[in-house]
CSV table of C-alpha atoms in Angstrom, one decimal:
chain,number,residue,atom,x,y,z
L,1,UNK,CA,-21.0,-39.0,49.0
L,2,UNK,CA,-18.3,-36.9,47.3
L,3,UNK,CA,-19.0,-34.9,44.2
L,4,UNK,CA,-17.0,-37.1,41.9
L,5,UNK,CA,-19.0,-40.1,42.9
L,6,UNK,CA,-22.3,-38.3,42.5
L,7,UNK,CA,-21.4,-37.1,39.1
L,8,UNK,CA,-20.3,-40.5,38.0
L,9,UNK,CA,-23.5,-42.1,39.3
L,10,UNK,CA,-25.6,-39.5,37.5
L,11,UNK,CA,-23.8,-40.1,34.2
L,12,UNK,CA,-24.2,-43.9,34.5
L,13,UNK,CA,-27.9,-43.6,35.5
L,14,UNK,CA,-28.5,-41.3,32.5
L,15,UNK,CA,-26.8,-43.8,30.2
L,16,UNK,CA,-28.8,-46.7,31.5
L,17,UNK,CA,-32.2,-44.9,31.3
L,18,UNK,CA,-31.5,-43.3,27.9
L,19,UNK,CA,-30.9,-46.7,26.3
L,20,UNK,CA,-30.2,-46.7,22.6
L,21,UNK,CA,-30.7,-42.9,22.5
L,22,UNK,CA,-27.7,-42.3,24.7
L,23,UNK,CA,-24.7,-40.2,23.7
L,24,UNK,CA,-21.7,-38.6,25.4
L,25,UNK,CA,-23.8,-35.4,25.8
L,26,UNK,CA,-26.4,-37.4,27.7
L,27,UNK,CA,-23.7,-38.7,30.0
L,28,UNK,CA,-22.5,-35.2,30.6
L,29,UNK,CA,-26.1,-34.0,31.3
L,30,UNK,CA,-26.5,-36.9,33.8
L,31,UNK,CA,-23.3,-36.0,35.6
L,32,UNK,CA,-24.5,-32.4,35.9
L,33,UNK,CA,-27.9,-33.5,37.2
L,34,UNK,CA,-26.2,-35.9,39.6
L,35,UNK,CA,-24.3,-33.1,41.3
L,36,UNK,CA,-27.1,-30.5,41.2
L,37,UNK,CA,-28.6,-31.2,44.7
L,38,UNK,CA,-25.3,-30.4,46.4
L,39,UNK,CA,-25.4,-26.8,45.2
L,40,UNK,CA,-27.1,-26.1,48.5
L,41,UNK,CA,-23.6,-25.8,50.0
L,42,UNK,CA,-23.6,-22.3,48.5
L,43,UNK,CA,-26.4,-21.3,50.9
L,44,UNK,CA,-25.4,-19.8,54.2
L,45,UNK,CA,-27.9,-20.3,57.1
L,46,UNK,CA,-26.1,-17.8,59.3
L,47,UNK,CA,-23.9,-20.0,61.6
L,48,UNK,CA,-21.9,-23.2,61.3
L,49,UNK,CA,-24.3,-25.4,63.2
L,50,UNK,CA,-27.2,-24.4,61.0
L,51,UNK,CA,-25.1,-24.8,57.9
L,52,UNK,CA,-24.3,-28.4,59.0
L,53,UNK,CA,-27.8,-29.4,60.1
L,54,UNK,CA,-29.6,-27.9,57.1
L,55,UNK,CA,-27.2,-29.2,54.5
L,56,UNK,CA,-28.8,-32.1,52.5
L,57,UNK,CA,-32.2,-30.5,53.3
L,58,UNK,CA,-34.7,-29.2,50.8
L,59,UNK,CA,-32.4,-29.8,47.8
L,60,UNK,CA,-32.3,-33.6,48.8
L,61,UNK,CA,-36.0,-34.0,49.5
L,62,UNK,CA,-38.0,-36.4,47.4
L,63,UNK,CA,-40.9,-34.0,47.9
L,64,UNK,CA,-38.9,-31.3,46.1
L,65,UNK,CA,-36.9,-33.3,43.5
L,66,UNK,CA,-39.9,-35.1,42.0
L,67,UNK,CA,-41.8,-31.9,41.0
L,68,UNK,CA,-38.6,-30.2,40.2
L,69,UNK,CA,-37.7,-32.9,37.8
L,70,UNK,CA,-41.1,-32.6,36.1
L,71,UNK,CA,-40.5,-28.8,35.7
L,72,UNK,CA,-37.0,-29.2,34.5
L,73,UNK,CA,-38.0,-31.8,31.9
L,74,UNK,CA,-40.8,-29.6,30.6
L,75,UNK,CA,-38.5,-26.6,30.2
L,76,UNK,CA,-35.9,-28.8,28.6
L,77,UNK,CA,-38.4,-30.2,26.1
L,78,UNK,CA,-39.8,-26.8,25.4
L,79,UNK,CA,-36.5,-24.9,24.8
L,80,UNK,CA,-34.3,-27.7,23.5
L,81,UNK,CA,-36.4,-30.4,21.9
L,82,UNK,CA,-34.9,-33.9,22.0
L,83,UNK,CA,-35.5,-37.3,20.5
L,84,UNK,CA,-37.0,-38.4,23.8
L,85,UNK,CA,-40.6,-38.5,24.6
L,86,UNK,CA,-41.6,-36.3,27.6
L,87,UNK,CA,-42.1,-39.3,29.8
L,88,UNK,CA,-38.8,-40.8,28.9
L,89,UNK,CA,-37.0,-37.5,29.5
L,90,UNK,CA,-38.7,-37.0,32.8
L,91,UNK,CA,-37.7,-40.5,33.9
L,92,UNK,CA,-34.1,-39.8,33.0
L,93,UNK,CA,-34.0,-36.4,34.8
L,94,UNK,CA,-35.9,-37.8,37.9
L,95,UNK,CA,-33.6,-40.8,38.1
L,96,UNK,CA,-30.4,-38.8,38.0
L,97,UNK,CA,-31.7,-36.3,40.7
L,98,UNK,CA,-33.2,-38.9,43.1
L,99,UNK,CA,-30.4,-41.4,43.1
L,100,UNK,CA,-28.2,-38.6,44.6
L,101,UNK,CA,-30.0,-38.3,48.0
L,102,UNK,CA,-30.7,-42.0,48.1
L,103,UNK,CA,-26.9,-42.6,47.9
L,104,UNK,CA,-26.3,-39.9,50.5
L,105,UNK,CA,-28.7,-41.6,52.8
L,106,UNK,CA,-26.3,-44.6,52.9
L,107,UNK,CA,-23.7,-42.4,54.7
L,108,UNK,CA,-23.3,-41.4,58.4
L,109,UNK,CA,-24.2,-37.8,57.7
L,110,UNK,CA,-27.8,-38.5,57.0
L,111,UNK,CA,-30.2,-37.0,54.5
L,112,UNK,CA,-33.5,-35.2,54.8
L,113,UNK,CA,-35.3,-37.3,52.2
L,114,UNK,CA,-38.7,-36.1,53.5
L,115,UNK,CA,-38.1,-32.4,54.0
L,116,UNK,CA,-40.0,-30.4,55.3
L,117,UNK,CA,-40.5,-33.2,57.7
L,118,UNK,CA,-37.4,-32.9,59.9
L,119,UNK,CA,-36.4,-36.5,60.1
L,120,UNK,CA,-32.8,-37.2,58.9
L,121,UNK,CA,-32.5,-40.6,57.2
L,122,UNK,CA,-29.2,-42.5,57.5
L,123,UNK,CA,-28.3,-46.1,57.0
L,124,UNK,CA,-24.6,-45.6,57.2
L,125,UNK,CA,-23.2,-48.6,55.3
L,126,UNK,CA,-20.9,-46.5,53.1
L,127,UNK,CA,-18.1,-44.0,53.9
L,128,UNK,CA,-18.5,-40.7,52.1
L,129,UNK,CA,-15.5,-41.5,49.9
L,130,UNK,CA,-15.3,-45.2,48.8
L,131,UNK,CA,-13.0,-45.9,45.8
L,132,UNK,CA,-14.5,-49.4,45.4
L,133,UNK,CA,-17.9,-47.9,44.7
L,134,UNK,CA,-16.6,-45.0,42.6
L,135,UNK,CA,-13.9,-46.5,40.4
L,136,UNK,CA,-16.2,-49.0,38.6
L,137,UNK,CA,-18.5,-46.2,37.7
L,138,UNK,CA,-15.6,-44.1,36.3
L,139,UNK,CA,-14.4,-47.1,34.3
L,140,UNK,CA,-17.8,-47.6,32.8
L,141,UNK,CA,-17.9,-44.0,31.7
L,142,UNK,CA,-14.5,-44.3,30.1
L,143,UNK,CA,-15.5,-47.5,28.4
L,144,UNK,CA,-18.7,-45.8,27.2
L,145,UNK,CA,-16.7,-43.1,25.5
L,146,UNK,CA,-14.6,-45.7,23.7
L,147,UNK,CA,-17.5,-48.0,22.7
L,148,UNK,CA,-20.3,-45.6,22.0
L,149,UNK,CA,-22.5,-48.3,20.5
L,150,UNK,CA,-22.6,-50.1,23.8
L,151,UNK,CA,-23.2,-47.2,26.2
L,152,UNK,CA,-26.5,-48.4,27.6
L,153,UNK,CA,-25.3,-51.9,28.2
L,154,UNK,CA,-22.1,-50.7,29.8
L,155,UNK,CA,-24.0,-48.2,32.1
L,156,UNK,CA,-26.6,-50.9,33.0
L,157,UNK,CA,-23.7,-53.2,34.0
L,158,UNK,CA,-22.1,-50.5,36.0
L,159,UNK,CA,-25.3,-49.8,37.9
L,160,UNK,CA,-25.6,-53.5,38.6
L,161,UNK,CA,-22.0,-53.7,40.0
L,162,UNK,CA,-22.5,-50.6,42.2
L,163,UNK,CA,-25.8,-51.9,43.5
L,164,UNK,CA,-24.2,-55.2,44.4
L,165,UNK,CA,-21.5,-53.3,46.3
L,166,UNK,CA,-24.2,-51.5,48.3
L,167,UNK,CA,-25.9,-54.8,49.1
L,168,UNK,CA,-22.5,-56.1,50.3
L,169,UNK,CA,-22.0,-53.1,52.5
L,170,UNK,CA,-25.4,-53.6,54.1
L,171,UNK,CA,-24.6,-57.3,54.7
L,172,UNK,CA,-21.2,-56.4,56.2
L,173,UNK,CA,-22.9,-53.9,58.5
L,174,UNK,CA,-25.4,-56.5,59.6
L,175,UNK,CA,-22.5,-58.9,60.4
L,176,UNK,CA,-21.0,-56.3,62.7
L,177,UNK,CA,-24.4,-55.4,64.2
L,178,UNK,CA,-24.9,-59.0,65.1
L,179,UNK,CA,-21.5,-59.2,66.8
L,180,UNK,CA,-22.3,-56.1,68.9
L,181,UNK,CA,-25.7,-57.3,69.9
L,182,UNK,CA,-24.3,-60.6,71.1
L,183,UNK,CA,-21.5,-59.0,73.0
L,184,UNK,CA,-23.7,-56.5,74.8
L,185,UNK,CA,-26.3,-59.1,75.7
L,186,UNK,CA,-26.3,-59.5,79.5
L,187,UNK,CA,-24.2,-56.4,80.1
L,188,UNK,CA,-25.2,-53.0,81.6
L,189,UNK,CA,-25.1,-51.6,78.0
L,190,UNK,CA,-27.6,-54.1,76.6
L,191,UNK,CA,-30.3,-52.0,74.8
L,192,UNK,CA,-28.3,-48.8,74.8
L,193,UNK,CA,-28.0,-46.8,71.5
L,194,UNK,CA,-25.4,-48.2,69.1
L,195,UNK,CA,-24.0,-46.5,66.0
L,196,UNK,CA,-22.1,-48.5,63.4
L,197,UNK,CA,-20.4,-47.0,60.4
L,198,UNK,CA,-17.5,-48.0,58.0
L,199,UNK,CA,-14.0,-46.6,58.5
L,200,UNK,CA,-12.5,-44.5,55.7
L,201,UNK,CA,-12.5,-45.8,52.2
L,202,UNK,CA,-13.7,-49.3,52.8
L,203,UNK,CA,-16.6,-51.6,54.0
L,204,UNK,CA,-14.4,-54.2,55.7
L,205,UNK,CA,-13.4,-52.4,58.9
L,206,UNK,CA,-16.2,-50.8,61.0
L,207,UNK,CA,-16.4,-48.3,63.8
L,208,UNK,CA,-18.8,-49.1,66.6
L,209,UNK,CA,-20.0,-46.5,69.2
L,210,UNK,CA,-22.1,-47.6,72.1
L,211,UNK,CA,-23.6,-44.8,74.2
L,212,UNK,CA,-23.9,-45.3,77.9
L,213,UNK,CA,-25.2,-43.0,80.7
L,214,UNK,CA,-22.0,-41.1,81.4
L,215,UNK,CA,-19.6,-42.6,78.9
L,216,UNK,CA,-19.5,-43.9,75.4
L,217,UNK,CA,-17.6,-46.9,74.2
L,218,UNK,CA,-15.7,-46.9,70.9
L,219,UNK,CA,-14.3,-50.0,69.2
L,220,UNK,CA,-13.3,-51.4,65.8
L,221,UNK,CA,-14.5,-54.6,64.2
L,222,UNK,CA,-13.3,-56.1,60.9
L,223,UNK,CA,-15.1,-58.6,58.8
L,224,UNK,CA,-11.8,-60.4,58.7
L,225,UNK,CA,-11.3,-60.6,62.5
L,226,UNK,CA,-10.6,-64.0,63.8
L,227,UNK,CA,-12.2,-63.2,67.2
L,228,UNK,CA,-15.7,-61.6,67.0
L,229,UNK,CA,-15.3,-59.9,70.4
L,230,UNK,CA,-14.7,-56.2,70.2
L,231,UNK,CA,-12.4,-54.3,72.6
L,232,UNK,CA,-13.8,-50.9,73.4
L,233,UNK,CA,-12.2,-47.7,74.7
L,234,UNK,CA,-14.3,-46.0,77.4
L,235,UNK,CA,-14.5,-42.3,76.9
L,236,UNK,CA,-16.5,-39.6,78.8
L,237,UNK,CA,-19.7,-38.2,77.2
L,238,UNK,CA,-19.7,-35.0,79.3
L,239,UNK,CA,-22.9,-33.1,79.8
L,240,UNK,CA,-24.7,-29.9,78.8
L,241,UNK,CA,-25.4,-27.5,81.7
L,242,UNK,CA,-28.8,-28.3,83.0
L,243,UNK,CA,-30.1,-24.8,83.3
L,244,UNK,CA,-28.7,-23.5,80.0
L,245,UNK,CA,-31.1,-23.6,77.0
L,246,UNK,CA,-29.6,-23.5,73.6
L,247,UNK,CA,-31.4,-23.8,70.2
L,248,UNK,CA,-28.1,-24.8,68.5
L,249,UNK,CA,-27.4,-27.5,71.1
L,250,UNK,CA,-31.0,-28.9,70.6
L,251,UNK,CA,-30.4,-28.8,66.8
L,252,UNK,CA,-27.3,-30.9,67.2
L,253,UNK,CA,-28.9,-33.4,69.6
L,254,UNK,CA,-31.7,-34.0,67.1
L,255,UNK,CA,-29.4,-34.1,64.1
L,256,UNK,CA,-26.9,-36.6,65.7
L,257,UNK,CA,-29.6,-38.8,67.3
L,258,UNK,CA,-28.0,-38.0,70.6
L,259,UNK,CA,-24.5,-39.2,69.6
L,260,UNK,CA,-22.8,-36.1,70.8
L,261,UNK,CA,-20.2,-35.5,73.5
L,262,UNK,CA,-19.4,-32.3,75.5
L,263,UNK,CA,-16.0,-31.2,76.8
L,264,UNK,CA,-14.6,-28.1,78.4
L,265,UNK,CA,-11.7,-26.6,76.5
L,266,UNK,CA,-10.2,-23.7,78.3
L,267,UNK,CA,-13.4,-21.7,79.1
L,268,UNK,CA,-15.5,-23.0,76.1
L,269,UNK,CA,-17.9,-25.9,76.0
L,270,UNK,CA,-17.4,-27.8,72.8
L,271,UNK,CA,-20.0,-30.2,71.3
L,272,UNK,CA,-18.7,-33.0,69.0
L,273,UNK,CA,-20.6,-35.2,66.6
L,274,UNK,CA,-19.6,-38.8,67.6
L,275,UNK,CA,-20.8,-40.3,64.3
L,276,UNK,CA,-18.3,-38.7,61.9
L,277,UNK,CA,-14.6,-39.3,62.4
L,278,UNK,CA,-12.4,-41.8,64.3
L,279,UNK,CA,-10.9,-41.7,67.8
L,280,UNK,CA,-10.1,-38.2,68.8
L,281,UNK,CA,-10.4,-36.9,65.2
L,282,UNK,CA,-14.1,-36.0,65.0
L,283,UNK,CA,-15.1,-34.0,61.9
L,284,UNK,CA,-17.7,-31.7,63.4
L,285,UNK,CA,-17.0,-29.9,66.6
L,286,UNK,CA,-18.6,-26.6,67.8
L,287,UNK,CA,-18.0,-24.2,70.7
L,288,UNK,CA,-21.5,-23.4,71.9
L,289,UNK,CA,-21.2,-22.0,75.5
L,290,UNK,CA,-18.7,-20.2,77.7
L,291,UNK,CA,-17.9,-20.6,81.4
L,292,UNK,CA,-17.6,-17.4,83.4
L,293,UNK,CA,-19.2,-16.7,86.7
L,294,UNK,CA,-22.0,-18.8,85.1
L,295,UNK,CA,-22.6,-20.5,81.8
L,296,UNK,CA,-23.7,-18.4,78.8
L,297,UNK,CA,-24.5,-19.2,75.2
L,298,UNK,CA,-22.1,-17.9,72.5
L,299,UNK,CA,-22.5,-17.7,68.8
L,300,UNK,CA,-21.5,-21.1,67.5
L,301,UNK,CA,-17.9,-21.4,66.4
L,302,UNK,CA,-16.5,-24.3,64.3
L,303,UNK,CA,-13.6,-26.0,66.1
L,304,UNK,CA,-11.0,-27.7,63.9
L,305,UNK,CA,-10.4,-31.3,64.7
L,306,UNK,CA,-6.9,-32.7,65.0
L,307,UNK,CA,-5.8,-33.9,61.6
L,308,UNK,CA,-5.1,-37.6,61.1
L,309,UNK,CA,-1.5,-38.6,61.2
L,310,UNK,CA,0.0,-40.3,58.2
L,311,UNK,CA,1.6,-42.8,60.6
L,312,UNK,CA,-1.8,-44.1,61.4
L,313,UNK,CA,-2.6,-45.2,57.8
L,314,UNK,CA,-0.6,-48.5,58.2
L,315,UNK,CA,-2.4,-49.2,61.5
L,316,UNK,CA,-5.7,-48.7,59.7
L,317,UNK,CA,-4.7,-51.1,57.0
L,318,UNK,CA,-3.4,-53.7,59.6
L,319,UNK,CA,-6.6,-53.4,61.6
L,320,UNK,CA,-8.7,-53.9,58.5
L,321,UNK,CA,-6.8,-57.1,57.8
L,322,UNK,CA,-7.7,-58.4,61.2
L,323,UNK,CA,-4.9,-57.3,63.6
L,324,UNK,CA,-6.9,-56.9,66.8
L,325,UNK,CA,-3.9,-55.5,68.8
L,326,UNK,CA,-4.9,-52.1,67.3
L,327,UNK,CA,-7.6,-50.1,69.2
L,328,UNK,CA,-10.2,-47.6,68.2
L,329,UNK,CA,-7.6,-44.8,68.3
L,330,UNK,CA,-5.6,-46.7,65.7
L,331,UNK,CA,-2.9,-47.2,68.3
L,332,UNK,CA,-1.2,-50.5,69.2
L,333,UNK,CA,-2.6,-51.6,72.6
L,334,UNK,CA,0.9,-51.8,74.0
L,335,UNK,CA,1.4,-48.1,73.2
L,336,UNK,CA,-1.9,-46.8,74.4
L,337,UNK,CA,-2.3,-45.0,77.8
L,338,UNK,CA,-5.9,-46.3,78.3
L,339,UNK,CA,-6.8,-50.0,78.5
L,340,UNK,CA,-9.5,-51.5,76.3
L,341,UNK,CA,-12.8,-52.6,77.9
L,342,UNK,CA,-14.0,-56.1,77.1
L,343,UNK,CA,-17.7,-55.5,77.6
L,344,UNK,CA,-18.6,-59.1,77.7
L,345,UNK,CA,-17.0,-59.4,81.1
L,346,UNK,CA,-18.6,-56.3,82.6
């Protein structure tokens, strides 16, 4: 999640755990602890692919944060004694640190909760920026500064509201997953990998990517849709050259769980993460190889994705409200050059 959300969550967690001993300084300390794991963005791993894959690594690992919270609490208690017992202080510090990667694990990017075991964890029921999750936390912090005698109760209530929102997001994702499963049943794509994630800033409209053999299928489904059938756009996956071995390509395949497409742009072969973005606007794209007389690896280069057009925002809103004439590229079907693919009839 974004830094503002993580700071707000850290502050509210600190307030709830501190209880009657809470103060504005404790909220500030919680906010700082809540953003601490993201300091790994300052580390360069040598190339853009490694920077992407290794972000949310050791600094988000439960195996690192738990002992680190113990050490940090011991140092805090030794150099700046507080009214807290050591166990109470350790619980506060650990809770602020650990809720950060747990929340990150609810996004499409994934989090290495069990580093050094290289298994990214992602249950993408939240977009990386979601005002409906963040704003209640910010309001609770503001209210806590105004009514300081009720900080713990306010923070506890804020945590309850934010947790209920996460429960809703998981429930909404399961609704969409059920739709997709029913639609793919009996088609050539039954049993194929499926990735479902919310569209920007909400948990009502969801993006669905189904990976086939040579193509992938991208569609949108809103909880408010009157018709549960999803219209998909068929798009080519491309392929990595068979005889070309690339460590960076293998890293991306593992990190994305295979949800990656390849396309030749001029003489460069570009790999794109299909999980992050919408339509043709994919957030992470890298040039990994070059075509000459034969394919050769090149140092990874980050390729900028086309920026979203402001004109698409109304279409995103209309699609969220259940207008199924808008496709996965946020384009009205009548204006799109490619027809949608009703998989149920395949």
